[in-house]
mmCIF file of C-alpha atoms and ligand atoms in Angstrom:
data_model
loop_
_atom_site.group_PDB
_atom_site.id
_atom_site.type_symbol
_atom_site.label_atom_id
_atom_site.label_comp_id
_atom_site.label_asym_id
_atom_site.label_seq_id
_atom_site.Cartn_x
_atom_site.Cartn_y
_atom_site.Cartn_z
ATOM 1 C CA UNK A 1 0.000 0.000 0.000
ATOM 2 C CA UNK A 2 2.908 2.352 0.835
ATOM 3 C CA UNK A 3 4.239 2.236 -2.694
ATOM 4 C CA UNK A 4 0.845 3.224 -4.091
ATOM 5 C CA UNK A 5 0.689 6.214 -1.757
ATOM 6 C CA UNK A 6 4.272 6.987 -2.683
ATOM 7 C CA UNK A 7 3.340 6.901 -6.395
ATOM 8 C CA UNK A 8 0.430 9.284 -5.792
ATOM 9 C CA UNK A 9 2.835 11.659 -4.072
ATOM 10 C CA UNK A 10 5.360 11.313 -6.922
ATOM 11 C CA UNK A 11 2.601 12.180 -9.368
ATOM 12 C CA UNK A 12 1.438 15.232 -7.453
ATOM 13 C CA UNK A 13 4.958 16.494 -6.744
ATOM 14 C CA UNK A 14 5.916 16.069 -10.376
ATOM 15 C CA UNK A 15 2.880 17.917 -11.738
ATOM 16 C CA UNK A 16 3.222 20.647 -9.107
ATOM 17 C CA UNK A 17 6.897 21.192 -9.940
ATOM 18 C CA UNK A 18 6.083 21.243 -13.642
ATOM 19 C CA UNK A 19 3.579 24.036 -13.158
ATOM 20 C CA UNK A 20 6.430 26.308 -12.029
ATOM 21 C CA UNK A 21 8.631 25.529 -15.023
ATOM 22 C CA UNK A 22 8.891 28.718 -17.101
ATOM 23 C CA UNK A 23 11.656 28.159 -19.625
ATOM 24 C CA UNK A 24 13.467 25.518 -21.632
ATOM 25 C CA UNK A 25 16.352 25.168 -19.169
ATOM 26 C CA UNK A 26 14.024 24.618 -16.225
ATOM 27 C CA UNK A 27 12.030 22.132 -18.304
ATOM 28 C CA UNK A 28 15.137 20.076 -19.021
ATOM 29 C CA UNK A 29 16.081 20.121 -15.333
ATOM 30 C CA UNK A 30 12.562 18.962 -14.521
ATOM 31 C CA UNK A 31 12.812 16.108 -17.043
ATOM 32 C CA UNK A 32 16.046 14.861 -15.510
ATOM 33 C CA UNK A 33 14.600 15.077 -11.985
ATOM 34 C CA UNK A 34 11.200 13.518 -12.681
ATOM 35 C CA UNK A 35 11.695 11.198 -15.632
ATOM 36 C CA UNK A 36 15.456 10.568 -15.624
ATOM 37 C CA UNK A 37 17.202 7.378 -14.593
ATOM 38 C CA UNK A 38 17.187 8.264 -10.879
ATOM 39 C CA UNK A 39 13.776 9.874 -10.817
ATOM 40 C CA UNK A 40 11.463 8.713 -7.950
ATOM 41 C CA UNK A 41 9.103 6.907 -10.334
ATOM 42 C CA UNK A 42 12.044 5.003 -11.845
ATOM 43 C CA UNK A 43 13.149 3.985 -8.390
ATOM 44 C CA UNK A 44 9.713 2.482 -7.795
ATOM 45 C CA UNK A 45 10.358 0.211 -10.796
ATOM 46 C CA UNK A 46 13.759 -0.778 -9.426
ATOM 47 C CA UNK A 47 12.236 -1.617 -6.070
ATOM 48 C CA UNK A 48 9.438 -3.676 -7.600
ATOM 49 C CA UNK A 49 11.245 -6.927 -6.802
ATOM 50 C CA UNK A 50 11.134 -6.188 -3.118
ATOM 51 C CA UNK A 51 7.323 -5.702 -2.985
ATOM 52 C CA UNK A 52 5.009 -8.555 -1.945
ATOM 53 C CA UNK A 53 4.343 -10.716 -4.956
ATOM 54 C CA UNK A 54 0.569 -10.187 -5.068
ATOM 55 C CA UNK A 55 0.956 -6.388 -5.080
ATOM 56 C CA UNK A 56 3.573 -6.227 -7.805
ATOM 57 C CA UNK A 57 1.197 -6.123 -10.811
ATOM 58 C CA UNK A 58 -0.845 -3.312 -9.250
ATOM 59 C CA UNK A 59 2.243 -1.269 -8.302
ATOM 60 C CA UNK A 60 3.749 -1.833 -11.738
ATOM 61 C CA UNK A 61 0.564 -0.765 -13.457
ATOM 62 C CA UNK A 62 0.138 2.385 -11.369
ATOM 63 C CA UNK A 63 3.842 3.259 -11.747
ATOM 64 C CA UNK A 64 3.427 3.005 -15.512
ATOM 65 C CA UNK A 65 0.373 5.242 -15.434
ATOM 66 C CA UNK A 66 2.211 7.836 -13.326
ATOM 67 C CA UNK A 67 5.220 7.737 -15.661
ATOM 68 C CA UNK A 68 3.009 8.136 -18.744
ATOM 69 C CA UNK A 69 1.074 10.934 -17.113
ATOM 70 C CA UNK A 70 4.293 12.782 -16.274
ATOM 71 C CA UNK A 71 5.568 12.214 -19.806
ATOM 72 C CA UNK A 72 2.367 13.555 -21.314
ATOM 73 C CA UNK A 73 2.436 16.560 -18.994
ATOM 74 C CA UNK A 74 6.049 17.151 -19.974
ATOM 75 C CA UNK A 75 5.182 17.103 -23.692
ATOM 76 C CA UNK A 76 2.300 19.460 -23.161
ATOM 77 C CA UNK A 77 4.470 21.854 -21.188
ATOM 78 C CA UNK A 78 7.207 21.700 -23.815
ATOM 79 C CA UNK A 79 4.735 22.623 -26.560
ATOM 80 C CA UNK A 80 3.278 25.433 -24.470
ATOM 81 C CA UNK A 81 6.738 26.866 -23.766
ATOM 82 C CA UNK A 82 7.652 26.785 -27.454
ATOM 83 C CA UNK A 83 4.432 28.603 -28.300
ATOM 84 C CA UNK A 84 5.089 31.224 -25.643
ATOM 85 C CA UNK A 85 8.660 31.746 -26.871
ATOM 86 C CA UNK A 86 7.400 32.223 -30.406
ATOM 87 C CA UNK A 87 4.767 34.688 -29.241
ATOM 88 C CA UNK A 88 7.392 36.643 -27.329
ATOM 89 C CA UNK A 89 9.698 36.762 -30.323
ATOM 90 C CA UNK A 90 6.860 37.904 -32.560
ATOM 91 C CA UNK A 91 6.009 40.747 -30.230
ATOM 92 C CA UNK A 92 9.568 41.770 -29.482
ATOM 93 C CA UNK A 93 10.723 41.682 -33.094
ATOM 94 C CA UNK A 94 7.596 43.124 -34.559
ATOM 95 C CA UNK A 95 8.171 45.120 -37.724
ATOM 96 C CA UNK A 96 6.363 48.367 -38.162
ATOM 97 C CA UNK A 97 6.126 48.489 -41.925
ATOM 98 C CA UNK A 98 4.600 51.961 -41.739
ATOM 99 C CA UNK A 99 7.812 53.516 -40.327
ATOM 100 C CA UNK A 100 9.652 55.677 -42.859
ATOM 101 C CA UNK A 101 12.732 53.906 -44.265
ATOM 102 C CA UNK A 102 16.257 54.815 -43.219
ATOM 103 C CA UNK A 103 17.876 56.838 -45.946
ATOM 104 C CA UNK A 104 21.080 55.322 -47.327
ATOM 105 C CA UNK A 105 23.978 57.780 -47.124
ATOM 106 C CA UNK A 106 24.332 59.336 -50.563
ATOM 107 C CA UNK A 107 27.590 60.588 -51.946
ATOM 108 C CA UNK A 108 27.924 63.735 -53.982
ATOM 109 C CA UNK A 109 30.328 65.372 -56.367
ATOM 110 C CA UNK A 110 33.414 67.023 -54.935
ATOM 111 C CA UNK A 111 33.010 70.830 -54.828
ATOM 112 C CA UNK A 112 35.877 71.249 -57.285
ATOM 113 C CA UNK A 113 34.171 68.837 -59.709
ATOM 114 C CA UNK A 114 30.846 70.626 -59.261
ATOM 115 C CA UNK A 115 32.388 73.948 -60.169
ATOM 116 C CA UNK A 116 34.449 72.446 -62.975
ATOM 117 C CA UNK A 117 31.266 71.041 -64.516
ATOM 118 C CA UNK A 118 29.470 74.348 -64.094
ATOM 119 C CA UNK A 119 32.276 76.155 -65.943
ATOM 120 C CA UNK A 120 32.239 73.541 -68.693
ATOM 121 C CA UNK A 121 28.484 73.699 -69.108
ATOM 122 C CA UNK A 122 28.607 77.488 -69.464
ATOM 123 C CA UNK A 123 31.460 77.253 -71.968
ATOM 124 C CA UNK A 124 29.470 74.506 -73.677
ATOM 125 C CA UNK A 125 26.502 76.850 -74.120
ATOM 126 C CA UNK A 126 28.945 79.303 -75.680
ATOM 127 C CA UNK A 127 30.005 76.764 -78.294
ATOM 128 C CA UNK A 128 33.155 75.323 -76.717
ATOM 129 C CA UNK A 129 33.738 71.606 -76.938
ATOM 130 C CA UNK A 130 35.575 69.734 -74.172
ATOM 131 C CA UNK A 131 39.004 68.420 -75.099
ATOM 132 C CA UNK A 132 40.573 66.156 -72.476
ATOM 133 C CA UNK A 133 44.331 66.118 -72.495
ATOM 134 C CA UNK A 134 46.870 64.070 -70.536
ATOM 135 C CA UNK A 135 48.067 64.751 -66.980
ATOM 136 C CA UNK A 136 51.507 63.240 -67.554
ATOM 137 C CA UNK A 137 53.129 65.348 -70.241
ATOM 138 C CA UNK A 138 56.300 65.739 -72.173
ATOM 139 C CA UNK A 139 58.491 68.658 -71.188
ATOM 140 C CA UNK A 140 58.273 69.571 -74.852
ATOM 141 C CA UNK A 141 54.501 70.165 -74.696
ATOM 142 C CA UNK A 142 54.339 71.556 -71.175
ATOM 143 C CA UNK A 143 57.090 74.113 -71.867
ATOM 144 C CA UNK A 144 59.061 74.139 -75.090
ATOM 145 C CA UNK A 145 56.242 74.240 -77.640
ATOM 146 C CA UNK A 146 54.592 76.891 -75.454
ATOM 147 C CA UNK A 147 57.558 79.127 -76.069
ATOM 148 C CA UNK A 148 59.343 78.273 -72.818
ATOM 149 C CA UNK A 149 62.762 76.884 -73.781
ATOM 150 C CA UNK A 150 64.941 74.951 -71.295
ATOM 151 C CA UNK A 151 66.612 77.266 -68.764
ATOM 152 C CA UNK A 152 64.177 80.054 -69.573
ATOM 153 C CA UNK A 153 63.436 82.024 -66.403
ATOM 154 C CA UNK A 154 59.693 81.584 -67.020
ATOM 155 C CA UNK A 155 60.079 77.967 -65.906
ATOM 156 C CA UNK A 156 60.524 79.246 -62.403
ATOM 157 C CA UNK A 157 56.938 80.500 -62.471
ATOM 158 C CA UNK A 158 55.877 76.840 -62.308
ATOM 159 C CA UNK A 159 57.857 74.448 -60.103
ATOM 160 C CA UNK A 160 57.644 71.062 -61.698
ATOM 161 C CA UNK A 161 57.346 67.396 -60.769
ATOM 162 C CA UNK A 162 59.671 65.424 -63.031
ATOM 163 C CA UNK A 163 58.541 61.868 -63.649
ATOM 164 C CA UNK A 164 61.884 60.326 -64.658
ATOM 165 C CA UNK A 165 65.568 60.809 -63.991
ATOM 166 C CA UNK A 166 67.481 63.393 -66.048
ATOM 167 C CA UNK A 167 68.666 62.687 -69.592
ATOM 168 C CA UNK A 168 72.379 62.680 -70.381
ATOM 169 C CA UNK A 169 72.219 66.398 -71.161
ATOM 170 C CA UNK A 170 70.745 67.031 -67.716
ATOM 171 C CA UNK A 171 67.226 67.777 -69.007
ATOM 172 C CA UNK A 172 64.029 65.929 -68.103
ATOM 173 C CA UNK A 173 61.520 64.911 -70.720
ATOM 174 C CA UNK A 174 58.466 63.666 -68.771
ATOM 175 C CA UNK A 175 56.650 65.891 -66.293
ATOM 176 C CA UNK A 176 53.311 66.163 -64.505
ATOM 177 C CA UNK A 177 51.644 69.006 -66.371
ATOM 178 C CA UNK A 178 51.950 72.257 -64.455
ATOM 179 C CA UNK A 179 49.023 73.809 -66.303
ATOM 180 C CA UNK A 180 46.416 72.804 -68.876
ATOM 181 C CA UNK A 181 48.130 74.875 -71.605
ATOM 182 C CA UNK A 182 50.009 71.902 -73.187
ATOM 183 C CA UNK A 183 46.516 70.767 -74.231
ATOM 184 C CA UNK A 184 46.499 73.806 -76.555
ATOM 185 C CA UNK A 185 49.286 72.247 -78.602
ATOM 186 C CA UNK A 186 47.681 68.798 -78.549
ATOM 187 C CA UNK A 187 44.308 70.204 -79.650
ATOM 188 C CA UNK A 188 45.797 72.379 -82.388
ATOM 189 C CA UNK A 189 47.925 69.524 -83.731
ATOM 190 C CA UNK A 190 44.967 67.142 -83.763
ATOM 191 C CA UNK A 191 42.718 69.648 -85.521
ATOM 192 C CA UNK A 192 45.358 70.832 -88.006
ATOM 193 C CA UNK A 193 46.294 67.257 -88.892
ATOM 194 C CA UNK A 194 42.791 66.758 -90.301
ATOM 195 C CA UNK A 195 43.509 69.335 -93.014
ATOM 196 C CA UNK A 196 47.075 70.688 -92.880
ATOM 197 C CA UNK A 197 46.651 73.145 -95.772
ATOM 198 C CA UNK A 198 43.474 74.635 -94.447
ATOM 199 C CA UNK A 199 43.138 73.734 -90.746
ATOM 200 C CA UNK A 200 39.644 74.093 -89.214
ATOM 201 C CA UNK A 201 38.769 76.699 -86.575
ATOM 202 C CA UNK A 202 38.990 75.625 -82.927
ATOM 203 C CA UNK A 203 36.882 76.421 -79.891
ATOM 204 C CA UNK A 204 37.782 74.063 -77.041
ATOM 205 C CA UNK A 205 37.730 73.914 -73.235
ATOM 206 C CA UNK A 206 40.525 71.895 -71.615
ATOM 207 C CA UNK A 207 39.737 70.837 -68.050
ATOM 208 C CA UNK A 208 41.752 68.854 -65.556
ATOM 209 C CA UNK A 209 44.222 68.357 -62.782
ATOM 210 C CA UNK A 210 47.562 70.137 -62.771
ATOM 211 C CA UNK A 211 50.529 69.602 -60.471
ATOM 212 C CA UNK A 212 53.238 71.810 -59.052
ATOM 213 C CA UNK A 213 56.140 70.972 -56.819
ATOM 214 C CA UNK A 214 55.322 73.320 -54.009
ATOM 215 C CA UNK A 215 55.239 73.375 -50.270
ATOM 216 C CA UNK A 216 51.644 72.696 -49.234
ATOM 217 C CA UNK A 217 50.306 75.681 -47.338
ATOM 218 C CA UNK A 218 46.981 77.441 -46.859
ATOM 219 C CA UNK A 219 47.588 79.199 -50.198
ATOM 220 C CA UNK A 220 49.322 76.569 -52.338
ATOM 221 C CA UNK A 221 48.695 72.914 -53.091
ATOM 222 C CA UNK A 222 50.614 70.383 -55.166
ATOM 223 C CA UNK A 223 47.496 69.635 -57.190
ATOM 224 C CA UNK A 224 44.621 71.746 -58.427
ATOM 225 C CA UNK A 225 42.267 71.922 -61.388
ATOM 226 C CA UNK A 226 42.384 74.329 -64.249
ATOM 227 C CA UNK A 227 40.042 75.019 -67.117
ATOM 228 C CA UNK A 228 41.720 76.346 -70.215
ATOM 229 C CA UNK A 229 39.944 77.852 -73.180
ATOM 230 C CA UNK A 230 41.369 78.051 -76.694
ATOM 231 C CA UNK A 231 39.894 79.753 -79.731
ATOM 232 C CA UNK A 232 41.715 79.731 -83.060
ATOM 233 C CA UNK A 233 40.433 80.957 -86.414
ATOM 234 C CA UNK A 234 40.693 83.717 -88.971
ATOM 235 C CA UNK A 235 40.411 87.335 -87.811
ATOM 236 C CA UNK A 236 40.165 86.504 -84.108
ATOM 237 C CA UNK A 237 40.996 89.687 -82.228
ATOM 238 C CA UNK A 238 41.554 90.894 -78.699
ATOM 239 C CA UNK A 239 38.004 92.237 -78.662
ATOM 240 C CA UNK A 240 36.767 88.671 -79.257
ATOM 241 C CA UNK A 241 38.762 87.680 -76.183
ATOM 242 C CA UNK A 242 37.266 90.508 -74.113
ATOM 243 C CA UNK A 243 33.740 89.900 -75.359
ATOM 244 C CA UNK A 244 33.883 86.148 -74.818
ATOM 245 C CA UNK A 245 35.362 86.377 -71.322
ATOM 246 C CA UNK A 246 33.033 89.182 -70.236
ATOM 247 C CA UNK A 247 30.064 87.130 -71.400
ATOM 248 C CA UNK A 248 31.453 84.077 -69.609
ATOM 249 C CA UNK A 249 31.759 85.831 -66.231
ATOM 250 C CA UNK A 250 28.296 87.321 -66.537
ATOM 251 C CA UNK A 251 26.889 83.808 -67.029
ATOM 252 C CA UNK A 252 29.106 82.497 -64.244
ATOM 253 C CA UNK A 253 28.806 85.224 -61.591
ATOM 254 C CA UNK A 254 25.697 87.197 -62.586
ATOM 255 C CA UNK A 255 24.477 89.536 -65.338
ATOM 256 C CA UNK A 256 25.770 92.692 -63.676
ATOM 257 C CA UNK A 257 29.300 91.480 -62.990
ATOM 258 C CA UNK A 258 31.830 94.054 -64.131
ATOM 259 C CA UNK A 259 35.261 93.067 -65.382
ATOM 260 C CA UNK A 260 38.616 94.699 -65.920
ATOM 261 C CA UNK A 261 41.730 93.599 -67.755
ATOM 262 C CA UNK A 262 45.261 94.319 -66.595
ATOM 263 C CA UNK A 263 48.329 93.626 -68.636
ATOM 264 C CA UNK A 264 50.388 90.613 -67.615
ATOM 265 C CA UNK A 265 53.014 88.273 -68.998
ATOM 266 C CA UNK A 266 52.809 84.661 -70.204
ATOM 267 C CA UNK A 267 55.384 83.273 -72.649
ATOM 268 C CA UNK A 268 52.679 81.625 -74.796
ATOM 269 C CA UNK A 269 50.400 84.655 -75.267
ATOM 270 C CA UNK A 270 51.108 88.101 -76.661
ATOM 271 C CA UNK A 271 49.726 90.410 -75.492
ATOM 272 C CA UNK A 272 48.839 88.796 -72.160
ATOM 273 C CA UNK A 273 46.355 89.922 -69.553
ATOM 274 C CA UNK A 274 44.886 89.125 -66.202
ATOM 275 C CA UNK A 275 41.129 89.454 -65.862
ATOM 276 C CA UNK A 276 39.518 90.700 -62.661
ATOM 277 C CA UNK A 277 35.845 90.559 -61.771
ATOM 278 C CA UNK A 278 34.139 92.956 -59.460
ATOM 279 C CA UNK A 279 34.268 91.383 -55.984
ATOM 280 C CA UNK A 280 31.147 89.212 -55.699
ATOM 281 C CA UNK A 281 31.467 89.126 -51.921
ATOM 282 C CA UNK A 282 31.142 92.889 -51.285
ATOM 283 C CA UNK A 283 29.867 94.017 -54.693
ATOM 284 C CA UNK A 284 32.982 96.112 -55.292
ATOM 285 C CA UNK A 285 32.809 98.154 -52.097
ATOM 286 C CA UNK A 286 36.001 96.605 -50.704
ATOM 287 C CA UNK A 287 36.244 93.767 -48.172
ATOM 288 C CA UNK A 288 38.687 91.255 -46.704
ATOM 289 C CA UNK A 289 38.224 88.813 -49.605
ATOM 290 C CA UNK A 290 39.188 91.385 -52.270
ATOM 291 C CA UNK A 291 41.675 92.981 -49.872
ATOM 292 C CA UNK A 292 39.745 96.265 -50.019
ATOM 293 C CA UNK A 293 40.392 96.609 -53.757
ATOM 294 C CA UNK A 294 36.867 95.745 -54.915
ATOM 295 C CA UNK A 295 38.306 93.373 -57.568
ATOM 296 C CA UNK A 296 39.125 89.656 -57.690
ATOM 297 C CA UNK A 297 41.702 88.224 -60.043
ATOM 298 C CA UNK A 298 40.188 85.134 -61.640
ATOM 299 C CA UNK A 299 41.994 84.229 -64.844
ATOM 300 C CA UNK A 300 45.001 84.670 -67.076
ATOM 301 C CA UNK A 301 44.537 85.180 -70.809
ATOM 302 C CA UNK A 302 45.982 86.555 -73.982
ATOM 303 C CA UNK A 303 46.310 86.268 -77.746
ATOM 304 C CA UNK A 304 47.963 83.001 -78.722
ATOM 305 C CA UNK A 305 51.646 83.699 -79.447
ATOM 306 C CA UNK A 306 52.536 83.311 -83.168
ATOM 307 C CA UNK A 307 55.217 80.753 -82.291
ATOM 308 C CA UNK A 308 52.621 78.655 -80.437
ATOM 309 C CA UNK A 309 50.204 78.822 -83.380
ATOM 310 C CA UNK A 310 53.022 77.733 -85.629
ATOM 311 C CA UNK A 311 53.890 74.830 -83.274
ATOM 312 C CA UNK A 312 50.254 73.753 -83.409
ATOM 313 C CA UNK A 313 50.226 73.659 -87.222
ATOM 314 C CA UNK A 314 48.392 76.999 -87.721
ATOM 315 C CA UNK A 315 50.075 79.586 -89.926
ATOM 316 C CA UNK A 316 50.217 82.784 -87.819
ATOM 317 C CA UNK A 317 50.001 84.881 -90.971
ATOM 318 C CA UNK A 318 46.520 83.506 -91.634
ATOM 319 C CA UNK A 319 45.278 82.501 -88.219
ATOM 320 C CA UNK A 320 45.017 84.135 -84.849
ATOM 321 C CA UNK A 321 43.479 83.107 -81.564
ATOM 322 C CA UNK A 322 43.115 83.669 -77.861
ATOM 323 C CA UNK A 323 43.475 81.501 -74.794
ATOM 324 C CA UNK A 324 42.588 81.731 -71.121
ATOM 325 C CA UNK A 325 43.090 79.660 -68.005
ATOM 326 C CA UNK A 326 41.308 79.675 -64.669
ATOM 327 C CA UNK A 327 41.205 77.728 -61.397
ATOM 328 C CA UNK A 328 37.863 76.269 -60.268
ATOM 329 C CA UNK A 329 39.050 75.802 -56.678
ATOM 330 C CA UNK A 330 40.134 79.421 -56.438
ATOM 331 C CA UNK A 331 36.659 80.557 -57.516
ATOM 332 C CA UNK A 332 35.050 78.404 -54.825
ATOM 333 C CA UNK A 333 37.446 79.781 -52.223
ATOM 334 C CA UNK A 334 36.590 83.339 -53.149
ATOM 335 C CA UNK A 335 32.873 82.720 -53.313
ATOM 336 C CA UNK A 336 32.627 80.849 -50.000
ATOM 337 C CA UNK A 337 35.414 82.706 -48.179
ATOM 338 C CA UNK A 338 37.424 79.518 -47.726
ATOM 339 C CA UNK A 339 40.785 80.571 -46.391
ATOM 340 C CA UNK A 340 42.709 77.301 -46.695
ATOM 341 C CA UNK A 341 43.173 75.459 -50.006
ATOM 342 C CA UNK A 342 44.186 72.269 -48.155
ATOM 343 C CA UNK A 343 40.512 71.550 -47.388
ATOM 344 C CA UNK A 344 39.984 70.500 -51.004
ATOM 345 C CA UNK A 345 42.135 67.374 -50.930
ATOM 346 C CA UNK A 346 42.091 66.814 -47.153
ATOM 347 C CA UNK A 347 39.155 64.372 -47.470
ATOM 348 C CA UNK A 348 37.380 65.773 -44.445
ATOM 349 C CA UNK A 349 33.665 65.058 -44.834
ATOM 350 C CA UNK A 350 32.773 67.973 -42.558
ATOM 351 C CA UNK A 351 34.117 70.228 -45.312
ATOM 352 C CA UNK A 352 32.925 68.261 -48.326
ATOM 353 C CA UNK A 353 29.362 67.766 -47.068
ATOM 354 C CA UNK A 354 28.769 71.516 -47.048
ATOM 355 C CA UNK A 355 28.600 71.526 -50.844
HETATM 356 N N1 LIG B 1 48.678 78.540 -68.063
HETATM 357 C C1 LIG B 1 48.614 79.758 -67.323
HETATM 358 C C2 LIG B 1 48.872 79.454 -65.844
HETATM 359 O O1 LIG B 1 48.751 78.335 -65.434
HETATM 360 C C3 LIG B 1 47.260 80.431 -67.480
HETATM 361 C C4 LIG B 1 47.000 80.876 -68.874
HETATM 362 C C5 LIG B 1 46.347 80.080 -69.769
HETATM 363 C C6 LIG B 1 47.402 82.156 -69.315
HETATM 364 C C7 LIG B 1 46.098 80.499 -71.072
HETATM 365 C C8 LIG B 1 47.175 82.581 -70.580
HETATM 366 C C9 LIG B 1 46.523 81.761 -71.465
HETATM 367 O O2 LIG B 1 49.197 80.356 -65.078
#
């Protein structure tokens, strides 16, 4: 009789303990304790031999029932726990599909590229076509054909990166272009080659990176962009240069922008000039950006030197032309009062994201 009472207690204890089980770990612990090899109900089976013979079938039968009942209860609990876990996960990880999406970070064009493209699109409207020339140049194109012979003092205007070691005569032949002007020769030669006896007129814009061997400071960088313009044809005069450039700056900086030309020197133009625009920061009244002068220097220009025309395959007795060169970064610096050119290639997003 004792064993039967014991089994009833085992049953009740087991079910009671199971009702407190709240997670998978506790459930496993419960299984080991109540259905494992040393569980009380299993011990009843082991002791069966010691019970009086006539009671053994009854005890065995009841022990089996208790074991099955505990097993069934265990299964039920296991299923219930799984359900609850799923429910919890569904609530905790619920997706609100009505929330606005997270915007992916979008890149943008570098301010120098933005301004470069703006200049090119304005020149494009004025009938210039873009001519892309190389960044690694021959000394011949960068200097000599532009009327700057070796050892000419004008070379000191543009400190140069040489790409190879000196030739036997001490000269270098490959350089990083110091300006976009060598593209003038390349464009003229390509155009004149199409019809050497009667070369076609040219109206091109030459954009791109230039390099100078300089100490990097707030005012000078080793790399910067330029946009060059070149017009060659018959009867091109200095007034075409003035008219074209004045029109360009009005499109670029506003219809009322005033300009002035000052004489200057470049070996590849004659005469040469520097063009100023009325300070677009103070409107010409005089401020820190224009250093109280009311004017900003924005490009160099001039009539293409006869020797340069000749080098390009254009007979200077029949053809004339003008050229100009400007710096997109410098324009941005003036316009936005940026006082340090190093920001442009410093790769600091706090600077770049403002454009
Ligand atoms: N190449 C000159 C410079 O870099 C600018 C320039 C271009 C001047 C074309 C005249 C004509 O300073």
